Tab-separated table of C-alpha atoms in Angstrom:
chain	number	residue	atom	x	y	z
A	9	MET	CA	-57.419	111.786	-153.385
A	10	ASN	CA	-59.415	108.914	-154.661
A	11	LEU	CA	-59.034	107.058	-151.566
A	12	VAL	CA	-60.032	110.255	-149.618
A	13	ALA	CA	-62.932	110.552	-151.269
A	14	SER	CA	-64.114	107.215	-150.854
A	15	PHE	CA	-63.558	107.045	-147.402
A	16	THR	CA	-65.378	110.457	-146.484
A	17	ILE	CA	-68.353	108.466	-148.404
A	18	ALA	CA	-67.711	105.539	-146.359
A	19	VAL	CA	-67.619	107.529	-143.075
A	20	SER	CA	-71.131	109.068	-144.040
A	21	LEU	CA	-72.729	105.874	-144.911
A	22	LEU	CA	-71.350	104.407	-141.775
A	23	VAL	CA	-72.814	107.175	-139.348
A	24	LEU	CA	-76.154	106.396	-141.439
A	25	GLY	CA	-75.899	102.796	-141.208
A	26	LEU	CA	-75.204	102.858	-137.552
A	27	PHE	CA	-78.691	104.909	-136.691
A	28	LEU	CA	-80.276	102.624	-139.091
A	29	LEU	CA	-78.993	99.500	-137.666
A	30	LEU	CA	-80.130	100.953	-134.309
A	31	ALA	CA	-83.507	101.789	-135.773
A	32	HIS	CA	-83.998	98.418	-137.200
A	33	ASN	CA	-83.358	96.498	-133.909
A	34	LEU	CA	-85.690	98.985	-131.974
A	35	SER	CA	-88.337	98.518	-134.688
A	36	GLY	CA	-88.425	94.593	-133.535
A	37	VAL	CA	-88.545	95.781	-130.302
A	38	VAL	CA	-91.306	97.864	-130.710
A	39	ALA	CA	-92.919	94.891	-132.742
A	40	THR	CA	-92.592	92.465	-130.195
A	41	VAL	CA	-93.929	94.568	-127.248
A	42	GLY	CA	-96.612	95.761	-129.594
A	43	SER	CA	-97.835	92.320	-130.387
A	44	GLN	CA	-98.326	92.430	-126.452
A	45	VAL	CA	-100.532	95.036	-125.946
A	46	THR	CA	-103.682	94.738	-124.238
A	47	VAL	CA	-106.806	96.435	-123.158
A	48	SER	CA	-108.095	95.449	-119.931
A	49	ALA	CA	-111.991	95.755	-119.247
A	50	TYR	CA	-112.317	95.291	-115.216
A	51	LEU	CA	-115.621	94.103	-114.155
A	52	ARG	CA	-117.932	94.906	-111.437
A	53	GLU	CA	-118.347	92.640	-108.554
A	54	ASP	CA	-122.347	92.533	-109.338
A	55	VAL	CA	-121.518	91.637	-112.919
A	56	THR	CA	-123.652	88.449	-113.690
A	57	GLU	CA	-122.509	85.648	-116.091
A	58	GLU	CA	-124.735	86.472	-118.841
A	59	GLN	CA	-123.230	90.235	-119.243
A	60	LYS	CA	-119.816	88.663	-118.927
A	61	ASP	CA	-120.384	86.098	-121.908
A	62	ARG	CA	-121.924	88.870	-123.871
A	63	LEU	CA	-119.132	91.238	-123.355
A	64	ILE	CA	-116.436	88.421	-124.319
A	65	ASP	CA	-119.205	87.451	-127.508
A	66	SER	CA	-119.010	90.865	-128.554
A	67	LEU	CA	-115.474	91.616	-128.217
A	68	ARG	CA	-114.576	88.837	-130.363
A	69	GLU	CA	-116.506	90.039	-133.329
A	70	ARG	CA	-114.634	93.036	-133.388
A	71	ALA	CA	-111.920	93.648	-136.212
A	72	GLU	CA	-109.461	95.266	-133.619
A	73	VAL	CA	-109.615	92.249	-131.118
A	74	GLU	CA	-107.169	89.439	-131.931
A	75	SER	CA	-108.264	87.185	-129.067
A	76	THR	CA	-109.446	87.721	-125.107
A	77	GLU	CA	-108.900	86.005	-121.737
A	78	TYR	CA	-110.669	86.137	-118.920
A	79	LEU	CA	-109.402	86.376	-115.464
A	80	SER	CA	-110.724	85.730	-112.418
A	81	PRO	CA	-110.024	87.659	-109.358
A	82	GLN	CA	-108.078	84.611	-108.401
A	83	ALA	CA	-106.273	84.253	-111.828
A	84	ALA	CA	-105.406	88.173	-111.645
A	85	LEU	CA	-103.903	87.793	-108.117
A	86	GLU	CA	-101.847	85.024	-109.386
A	87	LYS	CA	-100.720	86.979	-112.413
A	88	PHE	CA	-99.983	89.914	-110.131
A	89	GLN	CA	-97.609	87.449	-108.085
A	90	ARG	CA	-95.938	86.337	-110.964
A	91	LEU	CA	-95.322	89.508	-112.317
A	92	PHE	CA	-93.997	90.992	-109.150
A	93	PRO	CA	-92.727	88.031	-107.073
A	94	THR	CA	-91.096	90.708	-104.686
A	95	MET	CA	-94.662	91.475	-103.652
A	96	ARG	CA	-95.832	87.941	-103.030
A	97	GLU	CA	-95.734	88.183	-99.471
A	98	VAL	CA	-97.202	91.387	-99.191
A	99	ALA	CA	-100.167	89.983	-101.262
A	100	GLY	CA	-100.548	86.819	-99.230
A	101	GLU	CA	-101.089	88.752	-96.146
A	102	LEU	CA	-103.887	90.724	-97.748
A	103	GLU	CA	-107.277	89.660	-95.719
A	104	GLU	CA	-109.352	90.089	-99.195
A	105	ASN	CA	-108.308	89.788	-102.633
A	106	PRO	CA	-108.329	93.287	-103.779
A	107	LEU	CA	-108.314	92.693	-107.675
A	108	PRO	CA	-111.488	92.686	-109.459
A	109	ALA	CA	-112.449	90.076	-112.181
A	110	SER	CA	-110.906	91.508	-115.895
A	111	VAL	CA	-111.143	90.431	-119.372
A	112	GLU	CA	-107.590	90.858	-121.272
A	113	ILE	CA	-108.507	92.000	-124.771
A	114	HIS	CA	-105.121	91.305	-127.101
A	115	ILE	CA	-105.335	93.681	-129.854
A	116	ALA	CA	-104.922	92.714	-133.790
A	117	GLU	CA	-102.029	94.300	-135.641
A	118	GLY	CA	-102.914	97.359	-137.356
A	119	HIS	CA	-105.008	98.775	-134.646
A	120	ARG	CA	-102.508	98.987	-132.081
A	121	ASN	CA	-101.971	103.016	-132.146
A	122	PRO	CA	-103.203	105.234	-129.217
A	123	GLU	CA	-106.335	106.614	-130.836
A	124	SER	CA	-107.828	102.889	-131.387
A	125	LEU	CA	-106.907	101.787	-128.063
A	126	ARG	CA	-108.445	104.868	-126.627
A	127	GLN	CA	-111.553	104.536	-128.431
A	128	LEU	CA	-111.885	101.273	-127.357
A	129	ALA	CA	-111.503	101.529	-123.712
A	130	GLU	CA	-114.172	104.278	-123.981
A	131	GLU	CA	-116.662	102.353	-125.722
A	132	LEU	CA	-115.821	99.490	-122.842
A	133	LYS	CA	-116.451	101.567	-120.014
A	134	ARG	CA	-120.040	102.398	-121.282
A	135	ILE	CA	-120.765	98.667	-121.179
A	136	PRO	CA	-123.155	97.352	-118.236
A	137	GLY	CA	-121.013	95.291	-116.017
A	138	VAL	CA	-117.722	97.264	-116.802
A	139	GLU	CA	-116.544	99.043	-113.771
A	140	ASP	CA	-113.406	100.578	-116.078
A	141	ALA	CA	-110.779	99.867	-118.928
A	142	ASP	CA	-107.520	100.844	-119.572
A	143	PHE	CA	-104.302	100.183	-121.699
A	144	PRO	CA	-100.553	100.394	-120.632
A	145	LEU	CA	-99.489	102.339	-124.221
A	146	PRO	CA	-97.725	105.475	-123.480
A	147	TRP	CA	-94.195	103.843	-123.004
A	148	VAL	CA	-94.757	101.714	-126.496
A	149	THR	CA	-95.388	105.315	-128.081
A	150	ARG	CA	-92.342	106.688	-126.750
A	151	LEU	CA	-90.210	103.764	-128.151
A	152	ARG	CA	-91.500	104.370	-131.445
A	153	ASP	CA	-91.064	107.975	-130.870
A	154	VAL	CA	-87.037	106.962	-130.149
A	155	VAL	CA	-87.270	104.711	-133.417
A	156	ALA	CA	-88.340	107.924	-135.509
A	157	MET	CA	-85.555	109.974	-133.523
A	158	ALA	CA	-82.618	107.507	-134.698
A	159	ARG	CA	-83.387	107.600	-137.988
A	160	THR	CA	-83.952	111.238	-138.280
A	161	ALA	CA	-80.453	111.563	-136.552
A	162	GLY	CA	-78.829	109.250	-138.933
A	163	VAL	CA	-80.290	110.693	-141.846
A	164	SER	CA	-79.301	114.298	-140.691
A	165	LEU	CA	-75.462	113.522	-139.925
A	166	GLY	CA	-75.195	111.262	-142.545
A	167	GLY	CA	-76.663	114.240	-144.925
A	168	VAL	CA	-73.750	116.356	-143.521
A	169	VAL	CA	-71.213	113.982	-143.829
A	170	GLY	CA	-72.507	112.998	-147.286
A	171	LEU	CA	-72.259	116.540	-148.753
A	172	ALA	CA	-68.812	116.677	-147.827
A	173	ALA	CA	-68.083	113.360	-149.598
A	174	ILE	CA	-70.091	114.844	-152.512
A	175	LEU	CA	-67.801	117.803	-152.779
A	176	THR	CA	-64.811	115.955	-152.030
A	177	ILE	CA	-65.621	113.823	-155.095
A	178	ALA	CA	-65.967	116.763	-157.292
A	179	SER	CA	-63.307	118.277	-156.492
A	180	VAL	CA	-61.160	114.690	-157.039
A	181	ILE	CA	-62.677	114.620	-160.506
A	182	ARG	CA	-62.034	118.564	-161.065
A	183	MET	CA	-58.288	117.599	-160.722
A	184	THR	CA	-58.389	114.523	-163.011
A	185	ILE	CA	-59.787	116.596	-165.651
A	186	TYR	CA	-57.421	119.256	-165.357
A	187	ALA	CA	-54.652	116.731	-165.338
A	188	ARG	CA	-55.464	114.740	-168.513
A	189	GLN	CA	-56.693	118.433	-170.434
A	190	GLN	CA	-54.100	117.599	-173.209
A	191	GLU	CA	-55.592	114.325	-173.956
A	192	ILE	CA	-58.995	116.127	-173.847
A	193	GLU	CA	-57.869	118.776	-176.332
A	194	ILE	CA	-56.729	115.792	-178.783
A	195	MET	CA	-60.115	113.829	-178.292
A	196	ARG	CA	-62.008	116.914	-179.143
A	197	LEU	CA	-59.679	117.508	-182.362
A	198	VAL	CA	-60.586	114.042	-183.722
A	199	GLY	CA	-64.279	114.697	-183.050
A	200	ALA	CA	-65.117	113.112	-179.706
A	201	THR	CA	-68.247	114.253	-178.259
A	202	ARG	CA	-68.667	115.905	-174.961
A	203	THR	CA	-70.616	112.807	-173.783
A	204	TYR	CA	-67.931	110.742	-175.059
A	205	ILE	CA	-65.272	112.733	-173.364
A	206	ALA	CA	-66.988	113.094	-169.854
A	207	ALA	CA	-68.348	109.456	-169.463
A	208	PRO	CA	-65.184	108.162	-168.007
A	209	PHE	CA	-65.237	110.708	-165.591
A	210	LEU	CA	-68.424	109.848	-164.677
A	211	LEU	CA	-68.089	106.030	-164.289
A	212	GLU	CA	-64.895	106.945	-162.298
A	213	SER	CA	-66.777	108.976	-159.663
A	214	SER	CA	-69.673	106.599	-159.491
A	215	PHE	CA	-67.185	103.596	-158.972
A	216	LEU	CA	-65.591	105.858	-156.082
A	217	GLY	CA	-68.906	106.154	-154.469
A	218	ALA	CA	-69.628	102.864	-154.539
A	219	LEU	CA	-66.521	101.697	-153.266
A	220	GLY	CA	-67.355	103.949	-150.209
A	221	GLY	CA	-70.672	102.348	-150.047
A	222	GLY	CA	-68.997	98.858	-149.931
A	223	LEU	CA	-66.389	100.055	-147.264
A	224	SER	CA	-69.351	101.350	-145.236
A	225	LEU	CA	-70.890	97.820	-144.816
A	226	VAL	CA	-68.095	95.968	-143.989
A	227	ALA	CA	-66.957	98.430	-141.519
A	228	LEU	CA	-70.329	98.389	-140.294
A	229	TYR	CA	-70.573	94.373	-139.949
A	230	ALA	CA	-67.155	94.601	-138.609
A	231	ILE	CA	-68.747	96.708	-135.964
A	232	HIS	CA	-71.695	94.558	-135.712
A	233	ARG	CA	-69.846	91.329	-135.466
A	234	HIS	CA	-67.085	92.661	-132.900
A	235	LEU	CA	-69.461	94.041	-130.423
A	236	ALA	CA	-71.785	90.629	-130.630
A	237	ALA	CA	-68.330	88.782	-129.652
A	238	SER	CA	-67.116	91.500	-126.927
A	239	GLN	CA	-67.249	90.748	-123.454
A	240	ALA	CA	-66.127	94.022	-122.511
A	241	SER	CA	-67.913	96.592	-120.318
A	242	PHE	CA	-70.197	98.387	-123.019
A	243	VAL	CA	-73.294	99.995	-122.499
A	244	PRO	CA	-75.465	96.777	-122.216
A	245	VAL	CA	-78.530	98.047	-123.757
A	246	LEU	CA	-77.035	99.922	-127.010
A	247	ARG	CA	-74.828	96.764	-127.410
A	248	ASP	CA	-77.973	94.482	-127.903
A	249	LEU	CA	-79.261	96.904	-130.314
A	250	LEU	CA	-76.733	96.888	-132.161
A	251	THR	CA	-75.906	93.026	-132.170
A	252	ALA	CA	-79.854	91.647	-132.242
A	253	SER	CA	-79.507	91.428	-136.037
A	254	PHE	CA	-77.893	92.931	-138.996
A	255	LEU	CA	-79.372	94.983	-141.641
A	256	PRO	CA	-81.957	93.390	-144.007
A	257	GLN	CA	-80.571	93.092	-147.466
A	258	SER	CA	-83.191	95.939	-149.064
A	259	THR	CA	-81.326	98.554	-146.355
A	260	SER	CA	-77.864	97.452	-147.201
A	261	THR	CA	-78.521	97.669	-150.892
A	262	LEU	CA	-79.917	100.998	-150.250
A	263	LEU	CA	-76.356	102.039	-148.614
A	264	LEU	CA	-74.705	100.908	-151.754
A	265	LEU	CA	-76.909	102.667	-153.613
A	266	LEU	CA	-76.501	105.556	-151.752
A	267	GLY	CA	-72.990	105.802	-152.356
A	268	LEU	CA	-73.261	104.908	-155.994
A	269	ALA	CA	-75.606	108.047	-156.028
A	270	ALA	CA	-73.279	110.706	-153.858
A	271	GLY	CA	-70.335	109.534	-156.166
A	272	ALA	CA	-72.250	110.213	-159.537
A	273	LEU	CA	-73.588	113.517	-158.155
A	274	GLY	CA	-70.428	114.476	-157.424
A	275	GLY	CA	-69.125	113.626	-160.640
A	276	LEU	CA	-71.970	115.700	-162.270
A	277	LEU	CA	-71.382	118.481	-160.302
A	278	SER	CA	-67.807	118.900	-161.452
A	279	LEU	CA	-68.369	118.379	-165.048
A	280	ARG	CA	-70.873	120.869	-165.042
A	281	LYS	CA	-68.438	123.464	-163.865
A	282	ILE	CA	-65.545	122.690	-166.272
A	283	SER	CA	-66.204	122.872	-169.936
A	284	LEU	CA	-64.784	119.883	-171.733
């Protein structure tokens, strides 16, 4: 029964750990992509050099702007050909360059939310010499939503299995108390307090919980390493997200503490229902 209790906690924390690992690596992807978020200000054909310089100088003074890069029409076309090599021949056959000059604005950390970017784009549209402004952020926002969903799903599934683990530990401790009822009666007769009698059972349940937390971490790391070394036909994106990096130390410690807490809670639950 002790092994069943620890195994149940290990399974619940393993489910939670898998989703936390997925969310952790997805967060890294979002951070990397977020650092490349830009707002593009497209300039009019008749923009003057003075207007362009004034625009760039004003942007560099803004707190939300990390850096700016001016792209001439020719530079914009070359960038397009680098990004879309299959369209290189099509672009080369055009009689004139259809791409306007633009200013690429790299956004500073802390200002990469849709509201701030939308406000900046609207302000840019009102500046003389600017034809239009936009930012390609919807898919970044979707990635953040996926991270939140992964965390929520992990907590939900882990919570359901964790509840089963707590009830299992409560049953184990209750059976242990019943098995030692005679010893408990003798301890009462010699003057042992309720706390003195209950402490070993609470320590046992806490140990079972911590053991389950440790087993879940070992299993999670084994899965992480196996997928990293495996050449089998596994879903590539999911494999990359589970093997990019392991959980940080703070999250690993949290899983151990959750196992300890689940065990202690199961022990307390059983002790409340039994008169020692």
